[in-house]
mmCIF file of C-alpha atoms in Angstrom:
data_model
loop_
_atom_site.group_PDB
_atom_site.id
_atom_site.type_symbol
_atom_site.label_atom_id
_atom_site.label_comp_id
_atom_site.label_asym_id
_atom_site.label_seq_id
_atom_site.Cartn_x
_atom_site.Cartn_y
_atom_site.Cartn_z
ATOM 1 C CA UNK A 79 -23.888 -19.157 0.375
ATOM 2 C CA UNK A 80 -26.521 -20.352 2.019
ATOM 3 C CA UNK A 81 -28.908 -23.114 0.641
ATOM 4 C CA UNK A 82 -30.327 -26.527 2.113
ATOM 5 C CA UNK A 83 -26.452 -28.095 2.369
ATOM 6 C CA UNK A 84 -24.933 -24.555 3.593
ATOM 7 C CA UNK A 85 -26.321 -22.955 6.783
ATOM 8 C CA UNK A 86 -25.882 -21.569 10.146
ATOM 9 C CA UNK A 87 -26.900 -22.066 13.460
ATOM 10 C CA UNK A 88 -25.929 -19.497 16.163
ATOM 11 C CA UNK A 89 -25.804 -20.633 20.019
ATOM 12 C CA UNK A 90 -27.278 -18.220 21.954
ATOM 13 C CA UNK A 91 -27.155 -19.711 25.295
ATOM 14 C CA UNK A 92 -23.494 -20.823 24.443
ATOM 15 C CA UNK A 93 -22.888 -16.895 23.320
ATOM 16 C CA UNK A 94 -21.702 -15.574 26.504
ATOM 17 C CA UNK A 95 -19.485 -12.007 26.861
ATOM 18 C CA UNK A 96 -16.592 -12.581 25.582
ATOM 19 C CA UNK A 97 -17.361 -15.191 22.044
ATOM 20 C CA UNK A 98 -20.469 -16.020 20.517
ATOM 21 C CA UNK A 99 -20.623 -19.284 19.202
ATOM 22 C CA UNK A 100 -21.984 -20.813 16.166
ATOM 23 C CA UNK A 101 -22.322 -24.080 14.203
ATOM 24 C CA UNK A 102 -22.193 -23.852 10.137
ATOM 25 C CA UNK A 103 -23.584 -26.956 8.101
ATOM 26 C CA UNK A 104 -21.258 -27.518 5.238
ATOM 27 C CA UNK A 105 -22.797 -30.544 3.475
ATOM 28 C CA UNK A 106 -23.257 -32.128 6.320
ATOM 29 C CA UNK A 107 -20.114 -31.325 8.069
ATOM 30 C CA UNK A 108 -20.723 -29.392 11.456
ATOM 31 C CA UNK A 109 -17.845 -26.863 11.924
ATOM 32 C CA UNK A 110 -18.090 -25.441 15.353
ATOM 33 C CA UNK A 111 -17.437 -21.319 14.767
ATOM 34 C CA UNK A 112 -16.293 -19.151 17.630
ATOM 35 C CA UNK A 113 -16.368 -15.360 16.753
ATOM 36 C CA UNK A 114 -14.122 -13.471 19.484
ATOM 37 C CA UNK A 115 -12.153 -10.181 20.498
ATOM 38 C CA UNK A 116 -10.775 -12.256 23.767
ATOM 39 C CA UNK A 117 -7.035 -12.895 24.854
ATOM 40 C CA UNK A 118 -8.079 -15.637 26.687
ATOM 41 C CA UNK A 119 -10.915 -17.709 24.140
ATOM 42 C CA UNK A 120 -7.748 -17.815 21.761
ATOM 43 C CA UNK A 121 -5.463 -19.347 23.960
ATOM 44 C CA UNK A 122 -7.711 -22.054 24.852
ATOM 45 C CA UNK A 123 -8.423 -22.548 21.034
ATOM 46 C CA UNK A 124 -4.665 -22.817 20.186
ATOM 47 C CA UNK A 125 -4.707 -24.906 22.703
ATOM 48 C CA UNK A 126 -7.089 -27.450 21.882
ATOM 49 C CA UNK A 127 -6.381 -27.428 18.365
ATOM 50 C CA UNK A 128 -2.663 -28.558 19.205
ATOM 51 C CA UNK A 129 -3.959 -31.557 21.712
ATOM 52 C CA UNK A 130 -6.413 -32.705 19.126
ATOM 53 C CA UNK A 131 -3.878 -32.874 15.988
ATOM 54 C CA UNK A 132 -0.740 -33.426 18.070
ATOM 55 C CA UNK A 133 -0.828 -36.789 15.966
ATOM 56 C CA UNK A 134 -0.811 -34.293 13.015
ATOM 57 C CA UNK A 135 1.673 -31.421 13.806
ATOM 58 C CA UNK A 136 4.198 -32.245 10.768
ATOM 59 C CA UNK A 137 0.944 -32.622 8.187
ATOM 60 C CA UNK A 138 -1.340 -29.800 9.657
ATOM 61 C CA UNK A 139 -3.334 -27.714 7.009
ATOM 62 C CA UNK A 140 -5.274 -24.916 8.656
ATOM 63 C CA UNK A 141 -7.416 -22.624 6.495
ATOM 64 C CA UNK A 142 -6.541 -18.825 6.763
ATOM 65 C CA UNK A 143 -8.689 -16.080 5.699
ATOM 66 C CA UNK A 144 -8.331 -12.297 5.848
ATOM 67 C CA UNK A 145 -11.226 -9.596 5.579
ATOM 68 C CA UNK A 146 -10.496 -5.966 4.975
ATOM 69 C CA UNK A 147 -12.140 -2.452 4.501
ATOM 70 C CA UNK A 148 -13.403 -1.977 1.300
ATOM 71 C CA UNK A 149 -11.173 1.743 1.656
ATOM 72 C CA UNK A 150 -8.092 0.394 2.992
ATOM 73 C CA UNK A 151 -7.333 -2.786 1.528
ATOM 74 C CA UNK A 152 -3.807 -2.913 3.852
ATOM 75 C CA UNK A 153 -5.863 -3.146 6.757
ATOM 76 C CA UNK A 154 -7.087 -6.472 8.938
ATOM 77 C CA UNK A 155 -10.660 -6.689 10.359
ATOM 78 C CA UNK A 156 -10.709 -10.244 11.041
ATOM 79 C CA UNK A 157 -8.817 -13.656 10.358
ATOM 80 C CA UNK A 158 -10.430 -16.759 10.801
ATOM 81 C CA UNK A 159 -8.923 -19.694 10.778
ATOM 82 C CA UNK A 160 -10.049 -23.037 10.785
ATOM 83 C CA UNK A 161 -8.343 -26.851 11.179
ATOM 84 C CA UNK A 162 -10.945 -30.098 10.859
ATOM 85 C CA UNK A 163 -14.507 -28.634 12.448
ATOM 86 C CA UNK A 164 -12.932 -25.720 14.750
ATOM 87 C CA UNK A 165 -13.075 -22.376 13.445
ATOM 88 C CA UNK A 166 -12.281 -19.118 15.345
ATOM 89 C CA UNK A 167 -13.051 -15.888 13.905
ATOM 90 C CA UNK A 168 -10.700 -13.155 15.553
ATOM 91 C CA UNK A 169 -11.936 -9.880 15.255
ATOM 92 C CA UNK A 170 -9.193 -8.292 14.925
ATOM 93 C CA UNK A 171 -10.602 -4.852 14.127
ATOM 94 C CA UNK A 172 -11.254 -4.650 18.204
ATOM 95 C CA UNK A 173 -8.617 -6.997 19.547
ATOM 96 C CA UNK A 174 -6.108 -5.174 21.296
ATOM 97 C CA UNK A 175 -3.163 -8.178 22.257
ATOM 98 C CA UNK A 176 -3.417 -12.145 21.620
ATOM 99 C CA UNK A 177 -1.366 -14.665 23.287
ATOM 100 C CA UNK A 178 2.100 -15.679 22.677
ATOM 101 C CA UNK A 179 1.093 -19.166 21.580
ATOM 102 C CA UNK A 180 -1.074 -17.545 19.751
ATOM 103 C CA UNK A 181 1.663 -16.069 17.804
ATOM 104 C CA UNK A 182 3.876 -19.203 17.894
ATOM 105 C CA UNK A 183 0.881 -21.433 16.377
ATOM 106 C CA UNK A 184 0.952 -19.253 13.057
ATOM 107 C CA UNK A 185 4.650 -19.069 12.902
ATOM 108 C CA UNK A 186 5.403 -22.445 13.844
ATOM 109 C CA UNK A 187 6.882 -24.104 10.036
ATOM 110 C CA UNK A 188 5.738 -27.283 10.909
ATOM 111 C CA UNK A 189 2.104 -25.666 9.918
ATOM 112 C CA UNK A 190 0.699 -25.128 6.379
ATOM 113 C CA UNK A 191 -1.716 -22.096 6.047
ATOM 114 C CA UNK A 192 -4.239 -22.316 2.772
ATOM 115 C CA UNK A 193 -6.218 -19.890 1.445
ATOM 116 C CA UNK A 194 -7.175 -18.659 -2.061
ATOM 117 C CA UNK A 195 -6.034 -15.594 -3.681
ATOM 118 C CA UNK A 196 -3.995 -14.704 -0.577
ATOM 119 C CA UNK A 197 -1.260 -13.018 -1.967
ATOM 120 C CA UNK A 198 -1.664 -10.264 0.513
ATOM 121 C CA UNK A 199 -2.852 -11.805 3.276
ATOM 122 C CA UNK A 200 0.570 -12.095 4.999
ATOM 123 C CA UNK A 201 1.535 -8.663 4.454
ATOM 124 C CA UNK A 202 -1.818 -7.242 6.241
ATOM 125 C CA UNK A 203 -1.304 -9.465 9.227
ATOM 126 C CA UNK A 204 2.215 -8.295 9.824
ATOM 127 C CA UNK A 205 0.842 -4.674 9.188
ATOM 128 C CA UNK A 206 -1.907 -5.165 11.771
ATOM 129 C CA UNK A 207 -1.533 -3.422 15.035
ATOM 130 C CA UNK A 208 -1.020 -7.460 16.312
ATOM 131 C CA UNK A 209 2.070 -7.819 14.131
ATOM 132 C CA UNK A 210 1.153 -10.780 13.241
ATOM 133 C CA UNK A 211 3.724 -13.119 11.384
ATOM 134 C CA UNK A 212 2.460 -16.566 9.020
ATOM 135 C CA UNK A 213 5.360 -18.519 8.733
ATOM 136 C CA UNK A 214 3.824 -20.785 5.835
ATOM 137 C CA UNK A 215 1.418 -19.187 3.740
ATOM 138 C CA UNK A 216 -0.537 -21.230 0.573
ATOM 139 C CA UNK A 217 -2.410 -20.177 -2.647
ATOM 140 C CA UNK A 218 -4.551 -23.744 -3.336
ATOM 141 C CA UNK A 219 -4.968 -22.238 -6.832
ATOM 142 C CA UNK A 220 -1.332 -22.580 -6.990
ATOM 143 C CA UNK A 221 -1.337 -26.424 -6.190
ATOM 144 C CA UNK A 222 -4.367 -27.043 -7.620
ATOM 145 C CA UNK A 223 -2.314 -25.434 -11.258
ATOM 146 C CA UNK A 224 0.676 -28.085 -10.969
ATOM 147 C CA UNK A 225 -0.934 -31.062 -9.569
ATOM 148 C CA UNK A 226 -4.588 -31.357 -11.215
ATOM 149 C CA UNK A 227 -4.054 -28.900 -14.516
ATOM 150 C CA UNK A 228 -6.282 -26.412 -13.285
ATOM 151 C CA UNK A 229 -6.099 -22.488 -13.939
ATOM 152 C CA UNK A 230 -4.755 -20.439 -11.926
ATOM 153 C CA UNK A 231 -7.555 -17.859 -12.160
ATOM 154 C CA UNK A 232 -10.039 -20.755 -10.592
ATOM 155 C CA UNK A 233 -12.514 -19.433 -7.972
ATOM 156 C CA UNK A 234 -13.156 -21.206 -4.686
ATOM 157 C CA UNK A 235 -16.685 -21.687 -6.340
ATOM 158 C CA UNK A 236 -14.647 -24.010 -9.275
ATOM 159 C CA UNK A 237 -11.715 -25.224 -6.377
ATOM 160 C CA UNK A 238 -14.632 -26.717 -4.918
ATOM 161 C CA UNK A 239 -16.370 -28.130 -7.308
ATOM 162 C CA UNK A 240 -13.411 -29.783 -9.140
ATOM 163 C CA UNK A 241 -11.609 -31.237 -5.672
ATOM 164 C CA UNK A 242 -14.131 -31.711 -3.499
ATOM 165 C CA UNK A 243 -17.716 -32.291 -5.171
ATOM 166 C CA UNK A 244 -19.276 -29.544 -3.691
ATOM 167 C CA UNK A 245 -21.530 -26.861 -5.765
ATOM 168 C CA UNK A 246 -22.330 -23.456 -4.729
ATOM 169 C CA UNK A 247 -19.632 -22.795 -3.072
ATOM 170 C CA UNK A 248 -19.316 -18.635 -3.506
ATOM 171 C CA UNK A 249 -17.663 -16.240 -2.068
ATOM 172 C CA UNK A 250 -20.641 -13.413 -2.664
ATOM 173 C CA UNK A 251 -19.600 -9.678 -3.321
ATOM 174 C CA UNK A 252 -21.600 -7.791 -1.185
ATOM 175 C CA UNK A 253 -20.822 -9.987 2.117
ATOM 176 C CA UNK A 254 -16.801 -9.452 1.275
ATOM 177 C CA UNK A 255 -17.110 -5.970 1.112
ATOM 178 C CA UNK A 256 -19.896 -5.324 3.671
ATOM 179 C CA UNK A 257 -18.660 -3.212 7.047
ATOM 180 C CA UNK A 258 -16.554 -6.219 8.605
ATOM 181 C CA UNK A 259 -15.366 -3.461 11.526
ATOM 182 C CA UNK A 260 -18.927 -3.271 12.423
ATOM 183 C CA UNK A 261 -19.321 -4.604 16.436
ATOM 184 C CA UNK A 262 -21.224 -7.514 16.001
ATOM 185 C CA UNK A 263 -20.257 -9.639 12.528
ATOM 186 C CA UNK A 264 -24.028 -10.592 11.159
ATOM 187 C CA UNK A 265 -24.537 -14.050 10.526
ATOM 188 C CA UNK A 266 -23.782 -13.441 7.198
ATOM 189 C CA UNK A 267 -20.536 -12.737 8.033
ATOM 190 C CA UNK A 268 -19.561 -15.249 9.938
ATOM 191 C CA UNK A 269 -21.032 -17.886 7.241
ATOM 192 C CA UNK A 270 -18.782 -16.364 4.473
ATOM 193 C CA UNK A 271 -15.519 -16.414 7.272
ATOM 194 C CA UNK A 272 -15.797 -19.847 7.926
ATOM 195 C CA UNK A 273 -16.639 -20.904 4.949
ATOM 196 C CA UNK A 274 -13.535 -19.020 3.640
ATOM 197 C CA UNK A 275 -11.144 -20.856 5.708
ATOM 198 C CA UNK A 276 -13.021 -24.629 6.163
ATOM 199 C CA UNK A 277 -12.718 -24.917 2.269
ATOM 200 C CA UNK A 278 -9.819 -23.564 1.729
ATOM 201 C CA UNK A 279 -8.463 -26.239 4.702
ATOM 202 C CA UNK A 280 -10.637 -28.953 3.071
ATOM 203 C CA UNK A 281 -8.900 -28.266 -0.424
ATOM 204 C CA UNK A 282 -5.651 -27.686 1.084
ATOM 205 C CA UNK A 283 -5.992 -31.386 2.520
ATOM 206 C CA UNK A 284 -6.860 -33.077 -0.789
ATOM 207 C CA UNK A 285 -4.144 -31.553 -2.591
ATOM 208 C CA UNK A 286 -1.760 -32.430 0.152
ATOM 209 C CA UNK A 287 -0.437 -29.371 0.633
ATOM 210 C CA UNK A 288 1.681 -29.759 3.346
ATOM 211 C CA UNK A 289 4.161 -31.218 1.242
ATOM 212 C CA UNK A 290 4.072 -28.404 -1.304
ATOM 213 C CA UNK A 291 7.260 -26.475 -2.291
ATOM 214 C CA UNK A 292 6.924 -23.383 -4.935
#
């Protein structure tokens, strides 16, 4: 995914024990990335995402993605998530607990999650060893079928192109099954995880999703 319009930047100075931080260029969109195993890094992100959409909280589409081993596809490495230009990237793979409003945020109705072919998704999270529970879980492909004609075996590569004008969007093979338990995600990694979840939010928004009933 990366060409002149999709890049990353990562923050060294700002990557202190326990996050790193990073800034992907999406078109020229800056989403500010924060990869992290820390109890406390979340709850300051829930946090801040809820004081900056609190204007929002009834019409809130957050991009969720989900990566996996390639042996054990019932498993949960990470989950990133992403609302406007704030992405975290929870490693799940080495986070032991997360915060209660941590669990509230995902489970909260009032909030649509969007992703694309994420039929699954909800059943690893609530498999992981941080029982996580999505209240409100999306397939775009599914509102992108009944509201622009489009098929339902679309990629994020054509969701992309078709809703929001942007080419080259790909989710590339080798970086969704590379080693995603590794102990440092490569920048790679953390392009593809964002990406995952600000387009999938991005797409979710155009199709108004938060209104969507299947």
């Amino acid at each position: 995914m990366n060409n002149d319009n999709i890049s990353i930047r990562h923050h060294r100075k700002a990557s202190v024990k326990p996050h790193r931080a990073f800034t992907v260029n999406f078109f020229g969109n800056k989403i500010r990335t924060i990869v992290t195993t820390n109890f406390a890094v979340v709850k300051k992100w829930v946090y801040k995402i809820r004081y900056f959409y609190r204007a929002r909280r009834d019409q809130l589409v957050i991009g969720l993605g989900v990566q996996w081993p390639v042996n054990d596809p019932s498993q949960s490495y990470t989950l990133q998530l992403c609302v406007g230009r704030h992405c975290l990237v929870l490693h799940l793979f080495y986070t032991r607990y997360v915060p209660r409003i941590f669990h509230r945020f995902l489970a909260d109705g009032r909030n649509t999650f969007v992703g694309i072919w994420n039929y699954n998704d909800e059943i690893k999270l609530r498999k992981s060893q941080q029982k996580l529970l999505v209240s409100r879980l999306v397939d775009v492909r599914c509102v992108a079928a009944a509201r622009m004609d489009m098929s339902l075996q679309a990629s994020m590569e054509t969701l992309a192109e078709a809703i929001l004008g942007r080419e080259g969007v790909n989710k590339h093979i080798e970086i969704a099954t590379s080693d995603w338990g590794r102990g440092f995600l490569s920048k790679e990694q953390v392009l593809y995880a964002c990406l995952d979840a600000f387009a999938s939010s991005e797409i979710g928004k155009k199709l108004e999703a938060w209104d969507w009933t299947d």
